[in-house]
JSON list of N, CA and C in Angstrom, two decimals:
[
{"chain": "A", "resi": 202, "resn": "MET", "atom": "N", "xyz": [-48.83, 25.02, 36.39]},
{"chain": "A", "resi": 202, "resn": "MET", "atom": "CA", "xyz": [-49.35, 26.49, 36.57]},
{"chain": "A", "resi": 202, "resn": "MET", "atom": "C", "xyz": [-48.23, 26.96, 35.97]},
{"chain": "A", "resi": 203, "resn": "SER", "atom": "N", "xyz": [-48.48, 28.04, 35.49]},
{"chain": "A", "resi": 203, "resn": "SER", "atom": "CA", "xyz": [-47.30, 29.22, 34.76]},
{"chain": "A", "resi": 203, "resn": "SER", "atom": "C", "xyz": [-46.88, 29.88, 36.07]},
{"chain": "A", "resi": 204, "resn": "THR", "atom": "N", "xyz": [-45.49, 29.86, 35.79]},
{"chain": "A", "resi": 204, "resn": "THR", "atom": "CA", "xyz": [-44.74, 30.47, 36.71]},
{"chain": "A", "resi": 204, "resn": "THR", "atom": "C", "xyz": [-44.85, 32.12, 36.45]},
{"chain": "A", "resi": 205, "resn": "ALA", "atom": "N", "xyz": [-45.11, 32.65, 35.59]},
{"chain": "A", "resi": 205, "resn": "ALA", "atom": "CA", "xyz": [-45.06, 33.93, 35.36]},
{"chain": "A", "resi": 205, "resn": "ALA", "atom": "C", "xyz": [-46.56, 34.26, 36.33]},
{"chain": "A", "resi": 206, "resn": "GLY", "atom": "N", "xyz": [-47.40, 33.75, 36.13]},
{"chain": "A", "resi": 206, "resn": "GLY", "atom": "CA", "xyz": [-48.84, 34.06, 37.21]},
{"chain": "A", "resi": 206, "resn": "GLY", "atom": "C", "xyz": [-48.61, 33.76, 38.47]},
{"chain": "A", "resi": 207, "resn": "SER", "atom": "N", "xyz": [-47.49, 33.30, 38.88]},
{"chain": "A", "resi": 207, "resn": "SER", "atom": "CA", "xyz": [-47.51, 32.82, 40.47]},
{"chain": "A", "resi": 207, "resn": "SER", "atom": "C", "xyz": [-47.79, 33.73, 41.60]},
{"chain": "A", "resi": 208, "resn": "LEU", "atom": "N", "xyz": [-47.57, 34.92, 40.78]},
{"chain": "A", "resi": 208, "resn": "LEU", "atom": "CA", "xyz": [-47.93, 36.06, 41.92]},
{"chain": "A", "resi": 208, "resn": "LEU", "atom": "C", "xyz": [-49.02, 36.56, 41.87]},
{"chain": "A", "resi": 209, "resn": "CYS", "atom": "N", "xyz": [-49.87, 36.39, 40.83]},
{"chain": "A", "resi": 209, "resn": "CYS", "atom": "CA", "xyz": [-51.16, 36.91, 40.51]},
{"chain": "A", "resi": 209, "resn": "CYS", "atom": "C", "xyz": [-52.39, 36.37, 40.90]},
{"chain": "A", "resi": 210, "resn": "PRO", "atom": "N", "xyz": [-52.88, 36.51, 41.97]},
{"chain": "A", "resi": 210, "resn": "PRO", "atom": "CA", "xyz": [-54.05, 35.60, 42.40]},
{"chain": "A", "resi": 210, "resn": "PRO", "atom": "C", "xyz": [-55.13, 35.14, 41.20]},
{"chain": "A", "resi": 211, "resn": "ALA", "atom": "N", "xyz": [-55.32, 36.19, 40.14]},
{"chain": "A", "resi": 211, "resn": "ALA", "atom": "CA", "xyz": [-56.41, 35.90, 38.88]},
{"chain": "A", "resi": 211, "resn": "ALA", "atom": "C", "xyz": [-55.91, 35.15, 38.15]},
{"chain": "A", "resi": 212, "resn": "ILE", "atom": "N", "xyz": [-54.64, 34.83, 37.56]},
{"chain": "A", "resi": 212, "resn": "ILE", "atom": "CA", "xyz": [-53.91, 34.02, 36.87]},
{"chain": "A", "resi": 212, "resn": "ILE", "atom": "C", "xyz": [-54.21, 32.67, 37.43]},
{"chain": "A", "resi": 213, "resn": "LYS", "atom": "N", "xyz": [-53.44, 32.86, 38.91]},
{"chain": "A", "resi": 213, "resn": "LYS", "atom": "CA", "xyz": [-53.62, 31.28, 39.47]},
{"chain": "A", "resi": 213, "resn": "LYS", "atom": "C", "xyz": [-54.90, 30.97, 39.26]},
{"chain": "A", "resi": 214, "resn": "ALA", "atom": "N", "xyz": [-55.96, 31.63, 39.77]},
{"chain": "A", "resi": 214, "resn": "ALA", "atom": "CA", "xyz": [-57.19, 31.08, 39.81]},
{"chain": "A", "resi": 214, "resn": "ALA", "atom": "C", "xyz": [-57.75, 30.69, 38.35]},
{"chain": "A", "resi": 215, "resn": "ALA", "atom": "N", "xyz": [-57.57, 31.13, 37.06]},
{"chain": "A", "resi": 215, "resn": "ALA", "atom": "CA", "xyz": [-57.71, 30.81, 36.00]},
{"chain": "A", "resi": 215, "resn": "ALA", "atom": "C", "xyz": [-57.09, 29.47, 35.72]},
{"chain": "A", "resi": 216, "resn": "ASP", "atom": "N", "xyz": [-55.59, 29.33, 35.87]},
{"chain": "A", "resi": 216, "resn": "ASP", "atom": "CA", "xyz": [-55.08, 28.13, 35.89]},
{"chain": "A", "resi": 216, "resn": "ASP", "atom": "C", "xyz": [-55.71, 26.96, 36.55]},
{"chain": "A", "resi": 217, "resn": "MET", "atom": "N", "xyz": [-56.32, 27.38, 37.49]},
{"chain": "A", "resi": 217, "resn": "MET", "atom": "CA", "xyz": [-56.78, 26.15, 38.53]},
{"chain": "A", "resi": 217, "resn": "MET", "atom": "C", "xyz": [-58.25, 25.93, 37.92]},
{"chain": "A", "resi": 218, "resn": "ILE", "atom": "N", "xyz": [-59.20, 26.64, 37.47]},
{"chain": "A", "resi": 218, "resn": "ILE", "atom": "CA", "xyz": [-60.25, 26.39, 36.94]},
{"chain": "A", "resi": 218, "resn": "ILE", "atom": "C", "xyz": [-60.02, 26.02, 35.18]},
{"chain": "A", "resi": 219, "resn": "GLY", "atom": "N", "xyz": [-58.96, 25.99, 34.56]},
{"chain": "A", "resi": 219, "resn": "GLY", "atom": "CA", "xyz": [-58.77, 25.74, 33.39]},
{"chain": "A", "resi": 219, "resn": "GLY", "atom": "C", "xyz": [-59.18, 23.92, 33.44]},
{"chain": "A", "resi": 220, "resn": "ASP", "atom": "N", "xyz": [-58.89, 23.61, 34.72]},
{"chain": "A", "resi": 220, "resn": "ASP", "atom": "CA", "xyz": [-59.08, 22.10, 34.72]},
{"chain": "A", "resi": 220, "resn": "ASP", "atom": "C", "xyz": [-60.41, 21.57, 34.18]},
{"chain": "A", "resi": 221, "resn": "ARG", "atom": "N", "xyz": [-60.70, 20.82, 33.41]},
{"chain": "A", "resi": 221, "resn": "ARG", "atom": "CA", "xyz": [-61.90, 19.62, 33.18]},
{"chain": "A", "resi": 221, "resn": "ARG", "atom": "C", "xyz": [-62.94, 19.77, 34.38]},
{"chain": "A", "resi": 222, "resn": "TRP", "atom": "N", "xyz": [-62.46, 19.34, 35.08]},
{"chain": "A", "resi": 222, "resn": "TRP", "atom": "CA", "xyz": [-63.49, 18.78, 36.35]},
{"chain": "A", "resi": 222, "resn": "TRP", "atom": "C", "xyz": [-63.54, 20.02, 37.60]},
{"chain": "A", "resi": 223, "resn": "VAL", "atom": "N", "xyz": [-62.82, 20.70, 37.83]},
{"chain": "A", "resi": 223, "resn": "VAL", "atom": "CA", "xyz": [-62.70, 21.62, 38.64]},
{"chain": "A", "resi": 223, "resn": "VAL", "atom": "C", "xyz": [-64.08, 22.64, 38.78]},
{"chain": "A", "resi": 224, "resn": "LEU", "atom": "N", "xyz": [-64.76, 22.94, 37.70]},
{"chain": "A", "resi": 224, "resn": "LEU", "atom": "CA", "xyz": [-65.76, 23.75, 37.97]},
{"chain": "A", "resi": 224, "resn": "LEU", "atom": "C", "xyz": [-66.92, 22.89, 38.44]},
{"chain": "A", "resi": 225, "resn": "LEU", "atom": "N", "xyz": [-67.12, 21.43, 37.76]},
{"chain": "A", "resi": 225, "resn": "LEU", "atom": "CA", "xyz": [-68.02, 20.69, 38.34]},
{"chain": "A", "resi": 225, "resn": "LEU", "atom": "C", "xyz": [-68.11, 20.23, 39.56]},
{"chain": "A", "resi": 226, "resn": "ILE", "atom": "N", "xyz": [-66.45, 20.16, 40.10]},
{"chain": "A", "resi": 226, "resn": "ILE", "atom": "CA", "xyz": [-66.38, 19.72, 41.56]},
{"chain": "A", "resi": 226, "resn": "ILE", "atom": "C", "xyz": [-66.64, 20.94, 42.65]},
{"chain": "A", "resi": 227, "resn": "MET", "atom": "N", "xyz": [-66.29, 22.12, 42.32]},
{"chain": "A", "resi": 227, "resn": "MET", "atom": "CA", "xyz": [-66.92, 23.55, 43.09]},
{"chain": "A", "resi": 227, "resn": "MET", "atom": "C", "xyz": [-68.22, 23.46, 42.90]},
{"chain": "A", "resi": 228, "resn": "ARG", "atom": "N", "xyz": [-68.75, 23.12, 41.85]},
{"chain": "A", "resi": 228, "resn": "ARG", "atom": "CA", "xyz": [-70.55, 23.21, 41.96]},
{"chain": "A", "resi": 228, "resn": "ARG", "atom": "C", "xyz": [-71.01, 22.39, 42.90]},
{"chain": "A", "resi": 229, "resn": "GLU", "atom": "N", "xyz": [-70.47, 21.02, 42.85]},
{"chain": "A", "resi": 229, "resn": "GLU", "atom": "CA", "xyz": [-71.19, 20.11, 44.05]},
{"chain": "A", "resi": 229, "resn": "GLU", "atom": "C", "xyz": [-70.77, 20.51, 45.33]},
{"chain": "A", "resi": 230, "resn": "PHE", "atom": "N", "xyz": [-69.61, 21.10, 45.25]},
{"chain": "A", "resi": 230, "resn": "PHE", "atom": "CA", "xyz": [-68.87, 21.42, 46.52]},
{"chain": "A", "resi": 230, "resn": "PHE", "atom": "C", "xyz": [-70.03, 22.83, 47.76]},
{"chain": "A", "resi": 231, "resn": "LEU", "atom": "N", "xyz": [-70.34, 23.78, 46.25]},
{"chain": "A", "resi": 231, "resn": "LEU", "atom": "CA", "xyz": [-71.38, 24.75, 46.61]},
{"chain": "A", "resi": 231, "resn": "LEU", "atom": "C", "xyz": [-72.76, 24.19, 47.14]},
{"chain": "A", "resi": 232, "resn": "LEU", "atom": "N", "xyz": [-73.32, 22.93, 46.34]},
{"chain": "A", "resi": 232, "resn": "LEU", "atom": "CA", "xyz": [-74.55, 22.43, 46.66]},
{"chain": "A", "resi": 232, "resn": "LEU", "atom": "C", "xyz": [-74.46, 21.59, 47.97]},
{"chain": "A", "resi": 233, "resn": "GLY", "atom": "N", "xyz": [-73.20, 21.56, 48.75]},
{"chain": "A", "resi": 233, "resn": "GLY", "atom": "CA", "xyz": [-72.97, 20.94, 49.72]},
{"chain": "A", "resi": 233, "resn": "GLY", "atom": "C", "xyz": [-72.59, 19.59, 49.76]},
{"chain": "A", "resi": 234, "resn": "ALA", "atom": "N", "xyz": [-72.08, 19.14, 48.71]},
{"chain": "A", "resi": 234, "resn": "ALA", "atom": "CA", "xyz": [-71.04, 17.78, 49.00]},
{"chain": "A", "resi": 234, "resn": "ALA", "atom": "C", "xyz": [-69.74, 17.87, 49.78]},
{"chain": "A", "resi": 235, "resn": "THR", "atom": "N", "xyz": [-69.63, 17.24, 50.87]},
{"chain": "A", "resi": 235, "resn": "THR", "atom": "CA", "xyz": [-68.35, 17.11, 51.74]},
{"chain": "A", "resi": 235, "resn": "THR", "atom": "C", "xyz": [-68.07, 16.04, 51.86]},
{"chain": "A", "resi": 236, "resn": "ARG", "atom": "N", "xyz": [-68.06, 15.05, 51.16]},
{"chain": "A", "resi": 236, "resn": "ARG", "atom": "CA", "xyz": [-67.62, 13.59, 51.45]},
{"chain": "A", "resi": 236, "resn": "ARG", "atom": "C", "xyz": [-67.04, 13.05, 49.86]},
{"chain": "A", "resi": 237, "resn": "PHE", "atom": "N", "xyz": [-66.31, 12.45, 50.07]},
{"chain": "A", "resi": 237, "resn": "PHE", "atom": "CA", "xyz": [-65.49, 11.81, 48.58]},
{"chain": "A", "resi": 237, "resn": "PHE", "atom": "C", "xyz": [-66.69, 11.19, 47.78]},
{"chain": "A", "resi": 238, "resn": "THR", "atom": "N", "xyz": [-67.31, 10.54, 48.64]},
{"chain": "A", "resi": 238, "resn": "THR", "atom": "CA", "xyz": [-68.35, 9.45, 48.07]},
{"chain": "A", "resi": 238, "resn": "THR", "atom": "C", "xyz": [-69.43, 10.66, 47.60]},
{"chain": "A", "resi": 239, "resn": "ASN", "atom": "N", "xyz": [-69.52, 11.74, 47.87]},
{"chain": "A", "resi": 239, "resn": "ASN", "atom": "CA", "xyz": [-70.72, 12.58, 47.22]},
{"chain": "A", "resi": 239, "resn": "ASN", "atom": "C", "xyz": [-70.09, 13.10, 46.00]},
{"chain": "A", "resi": 240, "resn": "PHE", "atom": "N", "xyz": [-69.22, 13.00, 46.22]},
{"chain": "A", "resi": 240, "resn": "PHE", "atom": "CA", "xyz": [-68.51, 13.56, 44.50]},
{"chain": "A", "resi": 240, "resn": "PHE", "atom": "C", "xyz": [-68.33, 12.34, 43.59]},
{"chain": "A", "resi": 241, "resn": "GLN", "atom": "N", "xyz": [-67.81, 11.17, 44.41]},
{"chain": "A", "resi": 241, "resn": "GLN", "atom": "CA", "xyz": [-68.02, 9.98, 43.10]},
{"chain": "A", "resi": 241, "resn": "GLN", "atom": "C", "xyz": [-69.45, 9.68, 42.95]},
{"chain": "A", "resi": 242, "resn": "ARG", "atom": "N", "xyz": [-70.32, 9.87, 43.59]},
{"chain": "A", "resi": 242, "resn": "ARG", "atom": "CA", "xyz": [-71.97, 9.76, 43.29]},
{"chain": "A", "resi": 242, "resn": "ARG", "atom": "C", "xyz": [-72.13, 10.99, 42.12]},
{"chain": "A", "resi": 243, "resn": "ALA", "atom": "N", "xyz": [-71.81, 11.95, 42.03]},
{"chain": "A", "resi": 243, "resn": "ALA", "atom": "CA", "xyz": [-72.36, 13.07, 41.01]},
{"chain": "A", "resi": 243, "resn": "ALA", "atom": "C", "xyz": [-71.32, 12.98, 39.78]},
{"chain": "A", "resi": 244, "resn": "PHE", "atom": "N", "xyz": [-70.52, 12.23, 39.83]},
{"chain": "A", "resi": 244, "resn": "PHE", "atom": "CA", "xyz": [-69.30, 12.32, 38.64]},
{"chain": "A", "resi": 244, "resn": "PHE", "atom": "C", "xyz": [-69.16, 10.86, 38.67]},
{"chain": "A", "resi": 245, "resn": "PRO", "atom": "N", "xyz": [-70.03, 9.79, 37.81]},
{"chain": "A", "resi": 245, "resn": "PRO", "atom": "CA", "xyz": [-69.71, 8.53, 37.72]},
{"chain": "A", "resi": 245, "resn": "PRO", "atom": "C", "xyz": [-68.74, 8.17, 36.80]},
{"chain": "A", "resi": 246, "resn": "ARG", "atom": "N", "xyz": [-68.42, 9.04, 36.05]},
{"chain": "A", "resi": 246, "resn": "ARG", "atom": "CA", "xyz": [-67.84, 9.06, 34.90]},
{"chain": "A", "resi": 246, "resn": "ARG", "atom": "C", "xyz": [-66.02, 9.14, 35.21]},
{"chain": "A", "resi": 247, "resn": "ILE", "atom": "N", "xyz": [-65.92, 10.04, 36.31]},
{"chain": "A", "resi": 247, "resn": "ILE", "atom": "CA", "xyz": [-64.43, 10.40, 36.95]},
{"chain": "A", "resi": 247, "resn": "ILE", "atom": "C", "xyz": [-63.99, 9.16, 37.67]},
{"chain": "A", "resi": 248, "resn": "SER", "atom": "N", "xyz": [-62.69, 8.76, 37.42]},
{"chain": "A", "resi": 248, "resn": "SER", "atom": "CA", "xyz": [-62.13, 7.80, 38.15]},
{"chain": "A", "resi": 248, "resn": "SER", "atom": "C", "xyz": [-61.60, 7.96, 39.48]},
{"chain": "A", "resi": 249, "resn": "PRO", "atom": "N", "xyz": [-61.66, 7.36, 40.39]},
{"chain": "A", "resi": 249, "resn": "PRO", "atom": "CA", "xyz": [-61.57, 7.84, 41.87]},
{"chain": "A", "resi": 249, "resn": "PRO", "atom": "C", "xyz": [-60.03, 8.63, 42.06]},
{"chain": "A", "resi": 250, "resn": "THR", "atom": "N", "xyz": [-58.97, 7.80, 41.21]},
{"chain": "A", "resi": 250, "resn": "THR", "atom": "CA", "xyz": [-57.90, 8.41, 41.29]},
{"chain": "A", "resi": 250, "resn": "THR", "atom": "C", "xyz": [-57.79, 9.89, 40.83]},
{"chain": "A", "resi": 251, "resn": "VAL", "atom": "N", "xyz": [-58.44, 10.35, 39.42]},
{"chain": "A", "resi": 251, "resn": "VAL", "atom": "CA", "xyz": [-58.39, 11.40, 39.03]},
{"chain": "A", "resi": 251, "resn": "VAL", "atom": "C", "xyz": [-59.17, 12.69, 40.03]},
{"chain": "A", "resi": 252, "resn": "LEU", "atom": "N", "xyz": [-60.51, 11.84, 40.62]},
{"chain": "A", "resi": 252, "resn": "LEU", "atom": "CA", "xyz": [-61.26, 13.05, 41.52]},
{"chain": "A", "resi": 252, "resn": "LEU", "atom": "C", "xyz": [-60.23, 13.05, 42.67]},
{"chain": "A", "resi": 253, "resn": "SER", "atom": "N", "xyz": [-59.62, 12.36, 43.47]},
{"chain": "A", "resi": 253, "resn": "SER", "atom": "CA", "xyz": [-58.71, 12.38, 44.32]},
{"chain": "A", "resi": 253, "resn": "SER", "atom": "C", "xyz": [-57.53, 13.42, 43.94]},
{"chain": "A", "resi": 254, "resn": "ASN", "atom": "N", "xyz": [-56.66, 13.38, 43.33]},
{"chain": "A", "resi": 254, "resn": "ASN", "atom": "CA", "xyz": [-55.78, 14.04, 42.38]},
{"chain": "A", "resi": 254, "resn": "ASN", "atom": "C", "xyz": [-56.48, 15.55, 42.68]},
{"chain": "A", "resi": 255, "resn": "ARG", "atom": "N", "xyz": [-57.41, 15.75, 41.84]},
{"chain": "A", "resi": 255, "resn": "ARG", "atom": "CA", "xyz": [-58.06, 16.94, 41.61]},
{"chain": "A", "resi": 255, "resn": "ARG", "atom": "C", "xyz": [-58.34, 17.88, 43.16]},
{"chain": "A", "resi": 256, "resn": "LEU", "atom": "N", "xyz": [-59.03, 17.05, 44.07]},
{"chain": "A", "resi": 256, "resn": "LEU", "atom": "CA", "xyz": [-59.56, 17.27, 45.23]},
{"chain": "A", "resi": 256, "resn": "LEU", "atom": "C", "xyz": [-58.19, 18.01, 46.03]},
{"chain": "A", "resi": 257, "resn": "LYS", "atom": "N", "xyz": [-57.12, 17.14, 45.98]},
{"chain": "A", "resi": 257, "resn": "LYS", "atom": "CA", "xyz": [-55.86, 17.33, 46.82]},
{"chain": "A", "resi": 257, "resn": "LYS", "atom": "C", "xyz": [-55.65, 18.63, 46.06]},
{"chain": "A", "resi": 258, "resn": "GLN", "atom": "N", "xyz": [-55.12, 18.70, 44.76]},
{"chain": "A", "resi": 258, "resn": "GLN", "atom": "CA", "xyz": [-54.65, 20.00, 44.11]},
{"chain": "A", "resi": 258, "resn": "GLN", "atom": "C", "xyz": [-55.49, 21.21, 44.55]},
{"chain": "A", "resi": 259, "resn": "MET", "atom": "N", "xyz": [-56.76, 20.98, 44.29]},
{"chain": "A", "resi": 259, "resn": "MET", "atom": "CA", "xyz": [-57.77, 22.22, 44.68]},
{"chain": "A", "resi": 259, "resn": "MET", "atom": "C", "xyz": [-57.28, 22.66, 46.25]},
{"chain": "A", "resi": 260, "resn": "GLU", "atom": "N", "xyz": [-57.29, 21.69, 47.00]},
{"chain": "A", "resi": 260, "resn": "GLU", "atom": "CA", "xyz": [-56.92, 21.92, 48.65]},
{"chain": "A", "resi": 260, "resn": "GLU", "atom": "C", "xyz": [-55.77, 23.01, 48.80]},
{"chain": "A", "resi": 261, "resn": "ALA", "atom": "N", "xyz": [-54.55, 22.18, 47.64]},
{"chain": "A", "resi": 261, "resn": "ALA", "atom": "CA", "xyz": [-53.36, 22.24, 47.98]},
{"chain": "A", "resi": 261, "resn": "ALA", "atom": "C", "xyz": [-53.16, 24.19, 47.51]},
{"chain": "A", "resi": 262, "resn": "ASN", "atom": "N", "xyz": [-54.16, 24.53, 46.56]},
{"chain": "A", "resi": 262, "resn": "ASN", "atom": "CA", "xyz": [-54.14, 25.88, 46.01]},
{"chain": "A", "resi": 262, "resn": "ASN", "atom": "C", "xyz": [-55.07, 26.51, 46.96]}
]
């Protein structure tokens, strides 16, 4: 995260969306995925560790 944009919600959102998996995770969430296994099934090529880290990061943001 850039410290210059930490006060600007638009820059914070752009930093978060810049991640490779975030848009795909958001799409699945909007389509109704609510469980970790739902996301795993949707993205067979993502490692469970990466998926877990992205979900935790998104929750924190």
